[in-house]
CSV table of C-alpha atoms in Angstrom, one decimal:
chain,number,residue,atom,x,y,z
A,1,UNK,CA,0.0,0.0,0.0
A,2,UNK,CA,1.2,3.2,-1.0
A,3,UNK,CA,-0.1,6.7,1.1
A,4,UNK,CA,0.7,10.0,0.9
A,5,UNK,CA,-0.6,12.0,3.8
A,6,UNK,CA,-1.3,15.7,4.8
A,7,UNK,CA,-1.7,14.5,8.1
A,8,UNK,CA,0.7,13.6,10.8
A,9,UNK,CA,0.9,9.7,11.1
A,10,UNK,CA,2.2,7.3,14.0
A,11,UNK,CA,4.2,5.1,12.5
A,12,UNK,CA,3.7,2.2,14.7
A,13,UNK,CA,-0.1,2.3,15.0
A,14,UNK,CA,0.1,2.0,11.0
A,15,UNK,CA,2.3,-0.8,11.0
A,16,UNK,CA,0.4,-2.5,13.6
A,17,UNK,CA,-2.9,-2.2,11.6
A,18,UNK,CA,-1.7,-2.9,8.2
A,19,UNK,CA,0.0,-6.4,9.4
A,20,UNK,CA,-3.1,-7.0,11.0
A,21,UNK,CA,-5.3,-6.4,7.8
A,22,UNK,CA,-2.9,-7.8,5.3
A,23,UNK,CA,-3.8,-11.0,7.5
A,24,UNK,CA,-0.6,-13.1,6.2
A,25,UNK,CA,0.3,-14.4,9.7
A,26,UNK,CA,2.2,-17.9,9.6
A,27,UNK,CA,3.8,-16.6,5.7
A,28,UNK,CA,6.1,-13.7,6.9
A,29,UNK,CA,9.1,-14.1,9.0
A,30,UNK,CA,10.8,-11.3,8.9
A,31,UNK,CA,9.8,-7.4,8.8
A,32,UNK,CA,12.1,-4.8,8.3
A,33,UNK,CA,10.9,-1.4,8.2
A,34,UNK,CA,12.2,2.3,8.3
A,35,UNK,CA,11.2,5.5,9.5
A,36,UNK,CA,12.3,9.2,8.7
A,37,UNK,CA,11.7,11.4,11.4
A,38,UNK,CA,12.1,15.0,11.0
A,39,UNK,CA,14.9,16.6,13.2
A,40,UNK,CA,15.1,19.8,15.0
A,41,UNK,CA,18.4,21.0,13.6
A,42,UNK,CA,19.9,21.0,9.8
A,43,UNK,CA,23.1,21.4,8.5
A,44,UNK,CA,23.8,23.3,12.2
A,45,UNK,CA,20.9,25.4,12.5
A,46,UNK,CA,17.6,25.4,13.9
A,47,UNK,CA,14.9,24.3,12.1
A,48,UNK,CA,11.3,24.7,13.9
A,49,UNK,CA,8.8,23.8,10.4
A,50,UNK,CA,9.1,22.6,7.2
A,51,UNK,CA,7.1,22.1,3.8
A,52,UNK,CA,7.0,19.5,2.1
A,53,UNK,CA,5.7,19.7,-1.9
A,54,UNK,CA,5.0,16.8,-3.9
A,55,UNK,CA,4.4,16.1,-7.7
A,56,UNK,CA,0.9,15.0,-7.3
A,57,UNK,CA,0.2,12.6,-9.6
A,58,UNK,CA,3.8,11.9,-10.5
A,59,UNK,CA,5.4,11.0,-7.1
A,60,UNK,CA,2.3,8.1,-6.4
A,61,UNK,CA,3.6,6.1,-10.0
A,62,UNK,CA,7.1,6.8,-9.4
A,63,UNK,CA,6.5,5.3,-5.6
A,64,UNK,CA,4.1,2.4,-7.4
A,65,UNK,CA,7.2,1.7,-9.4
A,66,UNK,CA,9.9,1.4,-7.1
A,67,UNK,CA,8.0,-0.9,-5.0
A,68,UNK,CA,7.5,-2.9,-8.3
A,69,UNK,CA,11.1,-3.4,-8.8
A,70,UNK,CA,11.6,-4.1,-5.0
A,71,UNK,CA,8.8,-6.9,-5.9
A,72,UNK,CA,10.8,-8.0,-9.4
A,73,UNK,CA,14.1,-8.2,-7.3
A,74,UNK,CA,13.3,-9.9,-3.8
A,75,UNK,CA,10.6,-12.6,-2.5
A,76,UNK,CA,8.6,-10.0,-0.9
A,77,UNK,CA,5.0,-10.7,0.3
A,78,UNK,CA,3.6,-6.9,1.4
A,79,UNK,CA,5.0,-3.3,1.1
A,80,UNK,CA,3.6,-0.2,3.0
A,81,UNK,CA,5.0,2.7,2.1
A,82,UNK,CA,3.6,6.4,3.7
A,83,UNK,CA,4.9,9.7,3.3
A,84,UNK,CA,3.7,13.1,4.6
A,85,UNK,CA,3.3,16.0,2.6
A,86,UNK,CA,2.5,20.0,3.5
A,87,UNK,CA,3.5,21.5,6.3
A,88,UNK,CA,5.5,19.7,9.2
A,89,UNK,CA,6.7,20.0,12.9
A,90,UNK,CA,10.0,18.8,14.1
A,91,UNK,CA,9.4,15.1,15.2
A,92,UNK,CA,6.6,14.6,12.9
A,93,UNK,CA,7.2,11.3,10.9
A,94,UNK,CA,8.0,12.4,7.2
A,95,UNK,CA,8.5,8.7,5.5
A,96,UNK,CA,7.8,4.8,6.4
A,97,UNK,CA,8.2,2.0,4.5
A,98,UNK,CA,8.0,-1.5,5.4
A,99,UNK,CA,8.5,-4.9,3.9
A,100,UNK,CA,7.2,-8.3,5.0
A,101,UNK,CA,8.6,-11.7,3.8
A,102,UNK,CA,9.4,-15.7,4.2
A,103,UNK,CA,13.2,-14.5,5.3
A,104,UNK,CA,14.9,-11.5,6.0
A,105,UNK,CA,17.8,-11.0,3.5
A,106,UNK,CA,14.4,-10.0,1.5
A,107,UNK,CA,13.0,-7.7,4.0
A,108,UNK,CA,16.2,-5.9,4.5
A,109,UNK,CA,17.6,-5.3,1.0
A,110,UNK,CA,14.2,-4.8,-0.6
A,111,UNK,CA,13.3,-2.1,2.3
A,112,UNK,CA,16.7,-0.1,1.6
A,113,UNK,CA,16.4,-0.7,-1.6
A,114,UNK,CA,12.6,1.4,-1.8
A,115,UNK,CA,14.1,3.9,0.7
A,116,UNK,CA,17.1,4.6,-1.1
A,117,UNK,CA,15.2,5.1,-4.7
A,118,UNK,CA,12.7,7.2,-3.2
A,119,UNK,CA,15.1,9.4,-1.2
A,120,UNK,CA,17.0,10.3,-4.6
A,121,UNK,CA,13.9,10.0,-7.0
A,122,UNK,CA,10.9,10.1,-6.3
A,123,UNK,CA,9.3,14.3,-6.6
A,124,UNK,CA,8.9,15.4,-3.1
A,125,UNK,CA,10.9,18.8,-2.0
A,126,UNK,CA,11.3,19.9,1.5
A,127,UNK,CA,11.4,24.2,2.5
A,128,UNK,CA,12.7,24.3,5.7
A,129,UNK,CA,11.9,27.0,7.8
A,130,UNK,CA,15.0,28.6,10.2
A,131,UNK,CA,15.6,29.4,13.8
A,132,UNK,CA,14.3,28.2,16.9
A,133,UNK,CA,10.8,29.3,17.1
A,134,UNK,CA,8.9,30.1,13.7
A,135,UNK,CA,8.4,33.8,15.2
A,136,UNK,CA,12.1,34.4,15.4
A,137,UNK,CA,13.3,34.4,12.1
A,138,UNK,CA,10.7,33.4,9.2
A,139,UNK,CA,13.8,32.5,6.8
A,140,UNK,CA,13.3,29.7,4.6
A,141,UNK,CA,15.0,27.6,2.6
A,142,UNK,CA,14.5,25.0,0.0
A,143,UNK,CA,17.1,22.1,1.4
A,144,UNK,CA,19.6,21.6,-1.5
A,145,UNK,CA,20.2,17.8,-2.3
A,146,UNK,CA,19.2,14.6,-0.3
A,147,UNK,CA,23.0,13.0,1.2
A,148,UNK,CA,23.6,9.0,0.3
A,149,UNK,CA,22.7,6.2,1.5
A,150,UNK,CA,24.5,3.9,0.6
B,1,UNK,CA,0.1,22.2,-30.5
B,2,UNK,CA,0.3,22.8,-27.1
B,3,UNK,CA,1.3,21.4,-23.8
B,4,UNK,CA,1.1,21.9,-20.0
B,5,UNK,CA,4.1,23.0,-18.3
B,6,UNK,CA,4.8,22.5,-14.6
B,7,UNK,CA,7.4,24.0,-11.9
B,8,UNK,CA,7.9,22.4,-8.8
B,9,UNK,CA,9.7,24.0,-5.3
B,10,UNK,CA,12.1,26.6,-5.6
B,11,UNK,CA,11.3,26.5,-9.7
B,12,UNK,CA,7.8,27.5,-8.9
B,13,UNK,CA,8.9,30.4,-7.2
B,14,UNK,CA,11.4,31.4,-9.6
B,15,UNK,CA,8.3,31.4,-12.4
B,16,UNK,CA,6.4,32.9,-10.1
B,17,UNK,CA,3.5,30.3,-11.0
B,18,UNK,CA,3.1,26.7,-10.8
B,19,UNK,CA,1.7,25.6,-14.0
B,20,UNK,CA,1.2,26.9,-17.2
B,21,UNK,CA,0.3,26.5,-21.2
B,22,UNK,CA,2.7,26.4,-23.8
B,23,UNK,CA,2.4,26.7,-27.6
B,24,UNK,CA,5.1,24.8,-29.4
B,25,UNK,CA,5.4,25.0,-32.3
B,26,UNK,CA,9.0,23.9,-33.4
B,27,UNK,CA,9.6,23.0,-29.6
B,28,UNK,CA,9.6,19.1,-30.3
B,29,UNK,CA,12.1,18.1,-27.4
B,30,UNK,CA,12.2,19.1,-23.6
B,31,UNK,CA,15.4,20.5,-24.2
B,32,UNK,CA,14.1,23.3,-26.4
B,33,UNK,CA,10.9,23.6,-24.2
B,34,UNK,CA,13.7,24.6,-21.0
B,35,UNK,CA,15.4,27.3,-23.2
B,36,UNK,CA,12.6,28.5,-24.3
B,37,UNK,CA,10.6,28.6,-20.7
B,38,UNK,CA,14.4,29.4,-18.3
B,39,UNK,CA,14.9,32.2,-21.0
B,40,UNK,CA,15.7,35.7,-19.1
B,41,UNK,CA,15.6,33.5,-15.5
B,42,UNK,CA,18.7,33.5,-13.2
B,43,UNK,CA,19.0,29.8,-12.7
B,44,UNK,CA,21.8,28.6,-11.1
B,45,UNK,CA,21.1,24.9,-9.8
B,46,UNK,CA,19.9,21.5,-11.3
B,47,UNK,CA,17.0,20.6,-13.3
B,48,UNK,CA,14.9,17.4,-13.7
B,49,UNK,CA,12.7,17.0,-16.6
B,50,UNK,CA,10.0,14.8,-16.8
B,51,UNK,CA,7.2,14.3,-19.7
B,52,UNK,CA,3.8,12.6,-18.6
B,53,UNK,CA,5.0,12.2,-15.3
B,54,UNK,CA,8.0,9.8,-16.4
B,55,UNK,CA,11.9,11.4,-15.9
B,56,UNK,CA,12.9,12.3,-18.8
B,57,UNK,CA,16.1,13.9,-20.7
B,58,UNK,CA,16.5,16.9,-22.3
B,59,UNK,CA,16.3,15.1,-26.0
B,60,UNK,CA,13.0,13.4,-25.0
B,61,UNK,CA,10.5,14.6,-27.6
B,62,UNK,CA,7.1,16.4,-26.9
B,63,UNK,CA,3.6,16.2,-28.7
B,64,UNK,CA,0.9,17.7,-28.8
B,65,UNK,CA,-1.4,17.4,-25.4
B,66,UNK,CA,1.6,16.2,-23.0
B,67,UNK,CA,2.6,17.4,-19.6
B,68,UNK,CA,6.2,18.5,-19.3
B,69,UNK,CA,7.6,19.3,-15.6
B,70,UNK,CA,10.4,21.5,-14.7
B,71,UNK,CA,12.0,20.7,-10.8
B,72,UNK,CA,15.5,20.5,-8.7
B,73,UNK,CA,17.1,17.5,-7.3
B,74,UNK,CA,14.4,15.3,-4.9
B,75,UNK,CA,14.8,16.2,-1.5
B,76,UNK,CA,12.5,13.5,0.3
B,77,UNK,CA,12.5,10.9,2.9
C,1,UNK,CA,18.3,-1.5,26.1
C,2,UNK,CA,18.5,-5.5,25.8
C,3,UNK,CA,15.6,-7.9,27.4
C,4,UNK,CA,15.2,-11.1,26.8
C,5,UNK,CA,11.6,-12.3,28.0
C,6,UNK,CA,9.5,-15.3,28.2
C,7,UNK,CA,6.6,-13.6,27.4
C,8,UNK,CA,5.0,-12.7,24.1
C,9,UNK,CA,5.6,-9.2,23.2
C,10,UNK,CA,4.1,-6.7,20.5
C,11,UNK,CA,6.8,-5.2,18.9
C,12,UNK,CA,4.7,-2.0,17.6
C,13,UNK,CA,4.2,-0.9,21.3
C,14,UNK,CA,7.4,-2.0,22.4
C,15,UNK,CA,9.1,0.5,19.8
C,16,UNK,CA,6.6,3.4,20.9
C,17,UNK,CA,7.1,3.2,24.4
C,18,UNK,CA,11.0,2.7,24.0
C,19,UNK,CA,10.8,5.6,21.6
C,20,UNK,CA,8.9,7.7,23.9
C,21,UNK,CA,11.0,6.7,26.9
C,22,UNK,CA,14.5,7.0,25.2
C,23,UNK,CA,13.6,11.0,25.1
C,24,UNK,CA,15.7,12.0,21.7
C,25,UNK,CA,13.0,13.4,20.1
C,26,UNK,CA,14.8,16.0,17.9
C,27,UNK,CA,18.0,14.5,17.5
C,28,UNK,CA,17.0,11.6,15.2
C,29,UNK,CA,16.1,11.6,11.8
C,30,UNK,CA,16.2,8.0,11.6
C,31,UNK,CA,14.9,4.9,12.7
C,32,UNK,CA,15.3,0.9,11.0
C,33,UNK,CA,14.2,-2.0,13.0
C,34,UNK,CA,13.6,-5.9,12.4
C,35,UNK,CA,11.4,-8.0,13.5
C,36,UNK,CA,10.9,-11.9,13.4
C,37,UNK,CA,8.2,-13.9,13.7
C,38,UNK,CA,7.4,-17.1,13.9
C,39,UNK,CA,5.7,-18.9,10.8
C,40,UNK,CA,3.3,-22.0,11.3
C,41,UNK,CA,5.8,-24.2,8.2
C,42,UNK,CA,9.6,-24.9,8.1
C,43,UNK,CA,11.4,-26.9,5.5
C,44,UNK,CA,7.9,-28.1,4.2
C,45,UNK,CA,6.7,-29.0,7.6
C,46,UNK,CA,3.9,-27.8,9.5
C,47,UNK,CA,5.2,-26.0,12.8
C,48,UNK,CA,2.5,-25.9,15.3
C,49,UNK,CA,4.7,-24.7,18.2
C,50,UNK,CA,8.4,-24.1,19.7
C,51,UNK,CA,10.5,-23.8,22.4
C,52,UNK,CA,13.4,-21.1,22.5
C,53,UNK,CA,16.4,-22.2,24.7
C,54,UNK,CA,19.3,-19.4,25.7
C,55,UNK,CA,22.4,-19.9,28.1
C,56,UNK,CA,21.4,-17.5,30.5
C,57,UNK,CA,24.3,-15.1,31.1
C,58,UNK,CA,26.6,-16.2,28.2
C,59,UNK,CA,23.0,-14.3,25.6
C,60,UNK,CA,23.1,-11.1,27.3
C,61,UNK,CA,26.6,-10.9,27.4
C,62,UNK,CA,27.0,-11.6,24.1
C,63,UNK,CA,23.7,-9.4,23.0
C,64,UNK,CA,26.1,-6.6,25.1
C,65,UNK,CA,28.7,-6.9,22.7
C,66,UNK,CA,27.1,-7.1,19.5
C,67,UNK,CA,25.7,-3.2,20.4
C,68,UNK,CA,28.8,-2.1,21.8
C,69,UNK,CA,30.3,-3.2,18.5
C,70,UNK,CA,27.5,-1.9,16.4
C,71,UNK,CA,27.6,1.8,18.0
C,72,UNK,CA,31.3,1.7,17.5
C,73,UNK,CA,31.2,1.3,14.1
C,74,UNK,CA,28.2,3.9,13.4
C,75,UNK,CA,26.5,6.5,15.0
C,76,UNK,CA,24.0,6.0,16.8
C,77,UNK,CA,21.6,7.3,19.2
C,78,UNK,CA,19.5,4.1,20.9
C,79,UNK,CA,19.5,0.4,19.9
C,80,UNK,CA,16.6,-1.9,21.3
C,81,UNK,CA,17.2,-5.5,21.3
C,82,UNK,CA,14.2,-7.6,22.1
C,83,UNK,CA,14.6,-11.5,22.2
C,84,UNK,CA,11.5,-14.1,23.1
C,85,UNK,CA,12.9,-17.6,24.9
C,86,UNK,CA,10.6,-20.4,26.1
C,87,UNK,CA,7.3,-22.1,25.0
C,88,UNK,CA,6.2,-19.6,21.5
C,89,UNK,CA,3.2,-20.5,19.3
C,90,UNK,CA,3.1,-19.8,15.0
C,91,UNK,CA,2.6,-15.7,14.3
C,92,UNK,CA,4.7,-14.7,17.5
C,93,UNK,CA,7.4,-12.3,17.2
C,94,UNK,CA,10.8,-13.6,18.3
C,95,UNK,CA,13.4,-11.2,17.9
C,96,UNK,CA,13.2,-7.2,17.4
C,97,UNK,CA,15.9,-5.4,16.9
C,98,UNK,CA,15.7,-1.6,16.2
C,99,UNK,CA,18.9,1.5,15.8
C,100,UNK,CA,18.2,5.2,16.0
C,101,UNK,CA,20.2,7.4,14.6
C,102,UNK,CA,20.5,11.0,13.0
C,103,UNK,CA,20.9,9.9,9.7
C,104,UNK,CA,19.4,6.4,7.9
C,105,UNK,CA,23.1,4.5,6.6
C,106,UNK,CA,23.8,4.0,10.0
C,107,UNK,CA,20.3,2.8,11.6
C,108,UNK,CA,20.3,0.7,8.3
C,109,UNK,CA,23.8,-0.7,8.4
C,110,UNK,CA,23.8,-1.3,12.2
C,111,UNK,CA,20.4,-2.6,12.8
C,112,UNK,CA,21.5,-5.2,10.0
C,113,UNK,CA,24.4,-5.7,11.8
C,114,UNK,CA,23.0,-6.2,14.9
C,115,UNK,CA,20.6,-8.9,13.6
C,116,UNK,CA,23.2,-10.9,11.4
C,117,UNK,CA,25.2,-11.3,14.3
C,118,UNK,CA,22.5,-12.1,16.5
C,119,UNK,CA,21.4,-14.9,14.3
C,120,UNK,CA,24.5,-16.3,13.5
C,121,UNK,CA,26.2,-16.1,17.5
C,122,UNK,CA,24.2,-15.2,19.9
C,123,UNK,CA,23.1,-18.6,22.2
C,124,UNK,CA,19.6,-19.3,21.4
C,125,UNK,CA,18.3,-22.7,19.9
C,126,UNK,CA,15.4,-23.5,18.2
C,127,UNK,CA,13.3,-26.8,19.0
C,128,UNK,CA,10.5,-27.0,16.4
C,129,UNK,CA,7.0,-29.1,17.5
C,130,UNK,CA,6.1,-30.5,13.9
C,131,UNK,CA,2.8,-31.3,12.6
C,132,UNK,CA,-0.5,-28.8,12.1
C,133,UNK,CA,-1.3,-29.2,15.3
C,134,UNK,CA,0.2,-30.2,18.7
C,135,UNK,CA,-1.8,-33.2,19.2
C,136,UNK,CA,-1.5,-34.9,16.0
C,137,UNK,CA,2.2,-35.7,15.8
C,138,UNK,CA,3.9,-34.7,19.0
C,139,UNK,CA,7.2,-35.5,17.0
C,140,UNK,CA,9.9,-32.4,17.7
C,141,UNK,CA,13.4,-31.1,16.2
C,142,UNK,CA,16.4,-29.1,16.9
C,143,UNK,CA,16.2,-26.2,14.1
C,144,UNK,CA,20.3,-27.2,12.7
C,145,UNK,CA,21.4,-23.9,11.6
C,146,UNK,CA,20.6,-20.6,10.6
C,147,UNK,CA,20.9,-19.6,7.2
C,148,UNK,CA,22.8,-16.5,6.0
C,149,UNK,CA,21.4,-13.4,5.5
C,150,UNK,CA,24.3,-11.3,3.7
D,1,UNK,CA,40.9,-28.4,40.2
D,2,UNK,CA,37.5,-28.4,39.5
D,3,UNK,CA,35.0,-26.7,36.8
D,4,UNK,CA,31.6,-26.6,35.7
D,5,UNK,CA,30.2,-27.7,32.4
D,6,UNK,CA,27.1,-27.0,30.8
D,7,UNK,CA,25.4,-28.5,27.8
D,8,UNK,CA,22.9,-26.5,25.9
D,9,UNK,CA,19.8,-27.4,23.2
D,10,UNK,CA,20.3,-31.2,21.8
D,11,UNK,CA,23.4,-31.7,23.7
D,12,UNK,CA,21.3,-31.6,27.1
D,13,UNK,CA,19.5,-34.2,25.8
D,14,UNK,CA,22.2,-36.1,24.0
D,15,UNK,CA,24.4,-35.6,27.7
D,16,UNK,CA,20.8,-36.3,29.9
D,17,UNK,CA,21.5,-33.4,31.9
D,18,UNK,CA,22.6,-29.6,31.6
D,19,UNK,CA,25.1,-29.4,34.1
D,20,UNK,CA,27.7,-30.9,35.8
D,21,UNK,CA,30.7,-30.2,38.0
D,22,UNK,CA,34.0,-32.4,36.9
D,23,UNK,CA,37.9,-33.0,38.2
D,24,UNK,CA,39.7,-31.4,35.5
D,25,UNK,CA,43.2,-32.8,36.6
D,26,UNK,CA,45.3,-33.4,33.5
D,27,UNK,CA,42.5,-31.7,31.3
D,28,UNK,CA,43.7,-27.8,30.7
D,29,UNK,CA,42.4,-27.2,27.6
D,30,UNK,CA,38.6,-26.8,26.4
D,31,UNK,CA,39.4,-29.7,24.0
D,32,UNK,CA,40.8,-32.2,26.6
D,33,UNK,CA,37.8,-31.5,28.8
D,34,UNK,CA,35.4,-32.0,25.7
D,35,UNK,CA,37.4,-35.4,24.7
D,36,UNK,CA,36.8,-36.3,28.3
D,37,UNK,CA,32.9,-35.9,28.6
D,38,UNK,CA,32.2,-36.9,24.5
D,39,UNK,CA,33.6,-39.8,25.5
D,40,UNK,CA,30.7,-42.4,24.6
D,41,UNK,CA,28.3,-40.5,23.0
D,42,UNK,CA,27.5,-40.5,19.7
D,43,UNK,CA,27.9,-37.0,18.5
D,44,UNK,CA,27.7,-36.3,15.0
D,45,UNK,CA,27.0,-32.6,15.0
D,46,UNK,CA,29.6,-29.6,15.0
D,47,UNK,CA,29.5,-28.1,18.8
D,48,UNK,CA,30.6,-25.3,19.7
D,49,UNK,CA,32.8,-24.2,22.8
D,50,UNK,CA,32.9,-20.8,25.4
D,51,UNK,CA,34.8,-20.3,28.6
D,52,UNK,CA,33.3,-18.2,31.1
D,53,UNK,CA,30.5,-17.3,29.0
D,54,UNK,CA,33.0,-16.3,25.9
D,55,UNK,CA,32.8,-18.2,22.7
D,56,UNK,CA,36.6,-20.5,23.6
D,57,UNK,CA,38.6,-22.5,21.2
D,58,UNK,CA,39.4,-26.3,21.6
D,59,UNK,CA,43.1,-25.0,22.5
D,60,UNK,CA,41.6,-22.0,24.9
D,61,UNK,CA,43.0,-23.2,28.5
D,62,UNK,CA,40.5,-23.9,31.1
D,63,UNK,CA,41.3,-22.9,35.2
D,64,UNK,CA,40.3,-24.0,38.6
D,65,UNK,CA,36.6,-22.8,39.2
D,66,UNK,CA,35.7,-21.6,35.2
D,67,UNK,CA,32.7,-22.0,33.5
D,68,UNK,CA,32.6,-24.2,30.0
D,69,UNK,CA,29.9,-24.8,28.0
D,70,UNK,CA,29.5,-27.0,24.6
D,71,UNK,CA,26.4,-26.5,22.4
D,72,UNK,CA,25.2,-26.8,19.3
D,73,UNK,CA,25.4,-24.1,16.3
D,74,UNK,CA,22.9,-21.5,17.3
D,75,UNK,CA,19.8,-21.1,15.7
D,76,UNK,CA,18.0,-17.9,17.6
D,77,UNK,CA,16.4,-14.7,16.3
């Protein structure tokens, strides 16, 4: 399942009800699952919002996609991928995605794999806005490039 | 013909809009649709191109109804 | 934090209250965890229950020093190392393992790490009840070995 | 001198018991002491060795009062 979400999300509350209504208990062994949280401070500053834009439209295929080849590549049996959009609060959860299957070599390199693709494709932009408190400052930024993962 | 042209992030605010409509006639690749659009615009960084909301590369070609989009490097996750 | 219970656990609250608890809200940006469960088939066998034995002492220990390796090689924030022992039914989780850290190679590559060497030295064996259920066959095995998972 | 030995998983079965305290006199190596106790039993699986609750070699000496365990390759998580 693939969301994208104005609305802040608990990671583990989704994670509990989607294995629970995916209702493949006894077939998976092995989740592995990652979440991006968003931090209080970037590149040594303080960062007290941010925006996130997306390419509705574009960014659900590309996301379809990536989880396709995650599918073509590994034995996996479910994917849940979420990521917020519009405006965000330090802490809020920006991305999840998780991977069930049989054994874990697939949950782990498949679940990389998705994160890794969609940190350095798939169309979502993040503004970040600077200083401690939003009052403070009300300097933004558009952050530059994602870092690596690998 | 004519297609719909999009600007994402700090692109959008650079055009000053989000989305627009674009006659081009003799603009047949997304290379020549950028030139055209980014002419008399300071743009300093990286651009993606995609047509139909697939990436694509500057010598992609356009027709007649398709949605070209203009944006920096990803920055999610 | 490392526990190593005889009780069934759910992992999804286990992570939220660790998270909560661990108070880093802020500093990271990143979090990868693993769980394992147990499936109800094994080598074309029906598994209708098992028992977890660990050499109490010598697993701690040993859990110990898979983290302190782990958060010398990367940085990280919190690891939480969860491990079931004793009498577990099909669909219960076994083993979590989860890293947070300020950026995601490191929760990636250590929570990995963590696991692989978990499975392949920590001292926990597997004893597998066979059959679809526990009445009809009674007949059990020692699990032999572990497969890889690099 | 005297030290304790504990078998783990299908060795306690295989052994009949988990524990046990034995004279080590002459035996100052993990391998002598394992030669000592195998003795008898058929034990066609690879087993593994730890001193004082660290994973030992069969050439790791053993002392008055330690801790050795033999058990089978481990299967957890």
């Amino acid at each position: 399942m693939i969301k994208i979400t104005g609305n802040a999300f608990d990671p583990w509350k989704e994670l509990a009800t989607f294995q629970c209504e995916m209702n493949r208990d006894g077939e998976f062994g092995a989740c592995a699952n990652f979440i991006g949280t968003m931090r209080d401070i970037n590149e040594g500053d303080s960062v007290n919002g941010m925006f996130l834009e997306h390419y509705p439209g574009m960014t659900e295929k590309h996301l379809a996609k990536i989880v396709d080849e995650a599918k073509a590549k590994w034995d996996v049996l479910e994917t849940l991928v979420i990521h917020r959009v519009g405006k965000l609060l330090p802490h809020d959860p920006i991305v999840l995605v998780a991977v069930w299957s049989a054994h874990r070599k697939d949950a782990f390199e498949a679940s990389r794999f998705i994160m890794e693709d969609l940190k350095s494709k798939a169309p979502f932009w993040k503004k970040e806005s600077i200083g401690a408190t939003e009052k403070q400052a009300g300097k933004t930024r558009w952050v530059a490039k994602n870092t690596g993962g690998y | 013909m004519s297609i719909k042209v999009l600007y994402f992030a700090s692109l959008k605010e650079v055009f000053g809009h989000g989305e627009e409509r674009l006659k081009t006639d003799g603009l047949n690749t997304v290379g020549k649709v950028w030139r055209q659009v980014s002419k008399g615009h300071d743009i300093s960084q990286q651009v993606l191109f995609s047509v139909n909301q697939e990436y694509a590369e500057a010598s992609s070609l356009v027709k007649d109804g398709d949605e070209v989009a203009f944006f920096p490097p990803v920055t999610g996750g």
